[in-house]
Amino acid sequence: MKKELIIIGAGGYAKSVLDSFDPQQYDFKGFLDERPDKEEHFGYPVLAHSLEDILHPENFSFFIAIGSDPKRKIWFDRLNEIGADFASVWDSSAIVSPLAKVGKGCFIGKMAIVNAGVEIGDNVVINTMALVEHGSSVENHANISTKAVLNGDVLIGEGTFVGSGSVVIGQLSVGSWSIVGAGAVVTKDVESGVTVAGVPARVVRREARFW
């Protein structure tokens, strides 16, 4: 029996999720979006503007289609507190090794590759054409953006955003709640709570993204 799916967030990311979810696995019912004036998105209804508006949330699966990593974590924690079921959405064109481990509530986009020995936490985004090479770890709530490359045995910390077209050289780590700018090449470890950019990547800002 198919699960009834509600997508949280009616924005651009939600369009990618709609295009990639498996209709054989989920029966999509509509969106939950906090904007009070939002009534429909992409031809589908906005069912609610708060979690409290959902009657019997235990009867649904939820997917959090919010691009902001801190906001996605807030929603994940709220849903986790009530014991909600998290949907995972993997596009049919994505390649995920059977020797990889992927947590709950994750998105793996079109033509993304997740290779052997990779460990992906909960509520993670692996976006279009991103490559996560062997032995790498991506912790909860992180976002690996379009065409980003994580070479072998890379560690990406919780809530970190890795920008489009960036490269993290193998055996390196990027701390929690950091940002790797688009097109950056990371050639040494990155601490937590910073923004790096450039080739090679250097710290351009020091500020916590979440706490």
Short mmCIF file of C-alpha atoms in Angstrom, two decimals:
data_model
loop_
_atom_site.label_atom_id
_atom_site.label_comp_id
_atom_site.label_asym_id
_atom_site.label_seq_id
_atom_site.Cartn_x
_atom_site.Cartn_y
_atom_site.Cartn_z
CA MET A 1 0.00 0.00 0.00
CA LYS A 2 1.37 3.40 -1.00
CA LYS A 3 2.14 5.96 1.69
CA GLU A 4 0.45 9.37 1.53
CA LEU A 5 3.13 12.02 1.09
CA ILE A 6 3.17 15.66 2.20
CA ILE A 7 6.03 17.88 1.06
CA ILE A 8 7.07 20.63 3.46
CA GLY A 9 8.04 23.77 1.55
CA ALA A 10 6.47 24.96 -1.70
CA GLY A 11 9.42 26.48 -3.52
CA GLY A 12 11.96 25.64 -6.19
CA TYR A 13 13.44 22.67 -4.39
CA ALA A 14 9.97 21.14 -4.14
CA LYS A 15 9.74 21.09 -7.93
CA SER A 16 12.82 18.86 -8.09
CA VAL A 17 11.35 16.58 -5.43
CA LEU A 18 8.07 16.29 -7.35
CA ASP A 19 10.00 15.42 -10.48
CA SER A 20 12.00 12.70 -8.72
CA PHE A 21 9.74 10.95 -6.19
CA ASP A 22 8.46 7.47 -6.97
CA PRO A 23 4.67 7.50 -7.55
CA GLN A 24 4.67 3.74 -7.05
CA GLN A 25 5.88 4.27 -3.49
CA TYR A 26 4.10 7.48 -2.48
CA ASP A 27 0.69 9.01 -3.12
CA PHE A 28 1.41 12.76 -3.14
CA LYS A 29 -1.34 14.71 -1.37
CA GLY A 30 0.02 18.29 -1.34
CA PHE A 31 2.23 20.78 0.47
CA LEU A 32 2.67 22.25 3.90
CA ASP A 33 3.98 25.81 3.54
CA GLU A 34 4.16 28.44 6.28
CA ARG A 35 3.33 31.37 3.99
CA PRO A 36 -0.34 32.20 4.71
CA ASP A 37 -1.01 33.45 1.17
CA LYS A 38 0.30 30.30 -0.52
CA GLU A 39 -2.62 28.16 -1.69
CA GLU A 40 -1.14 26.06 -4.49
CA HIS A 41 2.20 25.23 -6.05
CA PHE A 42 3.01 23.66 -9.38
CA GLY A 43 -0.66 22.73 -9.77
CA TYR A 44 -0.92 20.98 -6.38
CA PRO A 45 -2.72 22.26 -3.25
CA VAL A 46 -1.13 23.72 -0.15
CA LEU A 47 -2.95 21.66 2.47
CA ALA A 48 -1.70 23.43 5.58
CA HIS A 49 0.36 26.36 6.84
CA SER A 50 1.53 24.72 10.07
CA LEU A 51 2.12 21.22 11.35
CA GLU A 52 -0.77 21.69 13.76
CA ASP A 53 -3.12 21.98 10.76
CA ILE A 54 -2.39 18.37 9.76
CA LEU A 55 -4.88 15.98 11.32
CA HIS A 56 -3.31 12.66 12.31
CA PRO A 57 0.23 13.39 11.03
CA GLU A 58 1.13 9.81 11.94
CA ASN A 59 -0.83 8.73 8.86
CA PHE A 60 1.50 10.54 6.46
CA SER A 61 5.07 10.46 5.23
CA PHE A 62 6.83 13.82 5.12
CA PHE A 63 9.60 15.15 2.94
CA ILE A 64 11.30 18.45 3.85
CA ALA A 65 11.89 20.38 0.62
CA ILE A 66 13.57 23.43 2.15
CA GLY A 67 16.91 24.54 0.76
CA SER A 68 18.16 26.27 3.92
CA ASP A 69 20.06 23.69 5.98
CA PRO A 70 19.26 25.32 9.38
CA LYS A 71 15.55 25.56 8.56
CA ARG A 72 15.55 21.99 7.27
CA LYS A 73 17.07 20.87 10.59
CA ILE A 74 14.39 22.72 12.58
CA TRP A 75 11.66 20.93 10.64
CA PHE A 76 13.43 17.58 10.92
CA ASP A 77 13.66 17.95 14.70
CA ARG A 78 9.98 18.93 14.97
CA LEU A 79 8.85 15.95 12.93
CA ASN A 80 11.21 13.63 14.77
CA GLU A 81 9.70 14.71 18.09
CA ILE A 82 6.25 13.51 17.04
CA GLY A 83 7.57 10.27 15.56
CA ALA A 84 6.71 11.21 11.97
CA ASP A 85 7.64 9.01 9.03
CA PHE A 86 10.29 10.53 6.77
CA ALA A 87 10.16 9.92 3.03
CA SER A 88 13.37 9.60 1.03
CA VAL A 89 13.45 10.68 -2.60
CA TRP A 90 16.03 9.26 -4.99
CA ASP A 91 15.73 10.13 -8.65
CA SER A 92 15.61 7.09 -10.92
CA SER A 93 18.68 8.34 -12.78
CA ALA A 94 20.82 8.53 -9.62
CA ILE A 95 23.42 5.82 -9.03
CA VAL A 96 23.69 4.70 -5.40
CA SER A 97 26.03 1.84 -4.55
CA PRO A 98 24.43 -1.04 -2.64
CA LEU A 99 27.46 -0.71 -0.36
CA ALA A 100 26.52 2.85 0.61
CA LYS A 101 24.42 3.75 3.65
CA VAL A 102 21.81 6.51 3.33
CA GLY A 103 19.79 7.90 6.24
CA LYS A 104 16.15 8.95 6.37
CA GLY A 105 14.60 11.95 4.67
CA CYS A 106 17.36 12.33 2.07
CA PHE A 107 17.17 13.63 -1.49
CA ILE A 108 19.44 12.25 -4.20
CA GLY A 109 18.92 14.14 -7.42
CA LYS A 110 19.21 13.47 -11.11
CA MET A 111 22.40 11.74 -12.24
CA ALA A 112 24.00 12.04 -8.80
CA ILE A 113 26.49 9.31 -7.88
CA VAL A 114 27.03 7.88 -4.41
CA ASN A 115 29.79 5.28 -4.44
CA ALA A 116 30.77 2.30 -2.30
CA GLY A 117 31.41 2.77 1.39
CA VAL A 118 29.76 6.19 1.55
CA GLU A 119 27.76 7.02 4.68
CA ILE A 120 25.08 9.69 4.39
CA GLY A 121 23.22 10.90 7.46
CA ASP A 122 19.62 12.03 7.82
CA ASN A 123 17.92 14.92 6.01
CA VAL A 124 20.79 15.33 3.51
CA VAL A 125 20.62 16.78 -0.01
CA ILE A 126 22.81 15.24 -2.74
CA ASN A 127 21.81 17.42 -5.65
CA THR A 128 21.85 17.09 -9.44
CA MET A 129 25.01 15.47 -10.83
CA ALA A 130 26.88 15.64 -7.52
CA LEU A 131 29.55 12.97 -6.95
CA VAL A 132 30.24 11.48 -3.52
CA GLU A 133 33.22 9.17 -3.87
CA HIS A 134 34.12 5.99 -2.00
CA GLY A 135 34.45 6.06 1.77
CA SER A 136 33.15 9.60 2.23
CA SER A 137 30.78 10.62 5.03
CA VAL A 138 28.14 13.34 4.81
CA GLU A 139 26.58 14.15 8.17
CA ASN A 140 23.00 15.12 8.99
CA HIS A 141 21.35 18.14 7.32
CA ALA A 142 24.26 18.80 4.92
CA ASN A 143 23.69 19.92 1.33
CA ILE A 144 25.95 18.84 -1.53
CA SER A 145 24.95 21.12 -4.38
CA THR A 146 24.84 20.62 -8.14
CA LYS A 147 27.98 19.15 -9.76
CA ALA A 148 29.94 19.28 -6.51
CA VAL A 149 32.63 16.60 -6.13
CA LEU A 150 33.67 14.95 -2.89
CA ASN A 151 36.70 12.82 -3.60
CA GLY A 152 37.47 9.66 -1.66
CA ASP A 153 37.28 9.53 2.16
CA VAL A 154 36.03 13.09 2.60
CA LEU A 155 34.12 14.07 5.75
CA ILE A 156 31.42 16.74 5.48
CA GLY A 157 30.15 17.94 8.86
CA GLU A 158 26.58 18.45 10.01
CA GLY A 159 24.65 21.19 8.24
CA THR A 160 27.45 22.17 5.89
CA PHE A 161 26.65 23.51 2.42
CA VAL A 162 28.99 22.54 -0.43
CA GLY A 163 28.34 24.88 -3.37
CA SER A 164 27.81 24.12 -7.03
CA GLY A 165 30.82 22.95 -9.00
CA SER A 166 33.12 22.86 -5.98
CA VAL A 167 35.67 20.12 -5.30
CA VAL A 168 36.84 18.74 -1.97
CA ILE A 169 40.13 16.87 -2.38
CA GLY A 170 40.28 13.35 -0.94
CA GLN A 171 40.98 12.56 2.72
CA LEU A 172 39.97 16.06 3.86
CA SER A 173 37.29 17.19 6.30
CA VAL A 174 34.94 20.17 6.30
CA GLY A 175 33.54 21.06 9.72
CA SER A 176 29.93 21.52 10.78
CA TRP A 177 27.72 24.41 9.61
CA SER A 178 30.29 25.75 7.17
CA ILE A 179 29.87 26.92 3.58
CA VAL A 180 32.06 25.97 0.62
CA GLY A 181 31.48 28.57 -2.09
CA ALA A 182 30.52 27.68 -5.64
CA GLY A 183 33.51 26.61 -7.74
CA ALA A 184 35.88 26.43 -4.77
CA VAL A 185 38.64 23.83 -4.57
CA VAL A 186 39.24 22.68 -1.00
CA THR A 187 42.87 21.58 -0.58
CA LYS A 188 43.09 21.50 3.23
CA ASP A 189 40.77 20.81 6.14
CA VAL A 190 38.07 23.42 6.84
CA GLU A 191 37.02 24.24 10.40
CA SER A 192 33.42 24.54 11.59
CA GLY A 193 31.31 27.67 11.20
CA VAL A 194 33.24 29.36 8.39
CA THR A 195 32.76 30.23 4.73
CA VAL A 196 35.52 29.33 2.29
CA ALA A 197 35.81 30.34 -1.35
CA GLY A 198 38.31 30.45 -4.21
CA VAL A 199 40.99 28.25 -5.74
CA PRO A 200 42.49 27.10 -3.49
CA ALA A 201 39.70 27.71 -0.98
CA ARG A 202 40.42 30.21 1.81
CA VAL A 203 38.35 31.43 4.74
CA VAL A 204 36.43 34.57 3.73
CA ARG A 205 34.02 34.78 6.66
CA ARG A 206 33.77 33.47 10.20
CA GLU A 207 30.27 33.16 11.58
CA ALA A 208 28.07 30.38 12.87
CA ARG A 209 25.23 29.53 10.50
CA PHE A 210 22.93 27.97 13.03
CA TRP A 211 23.69 28.52 16.70
#
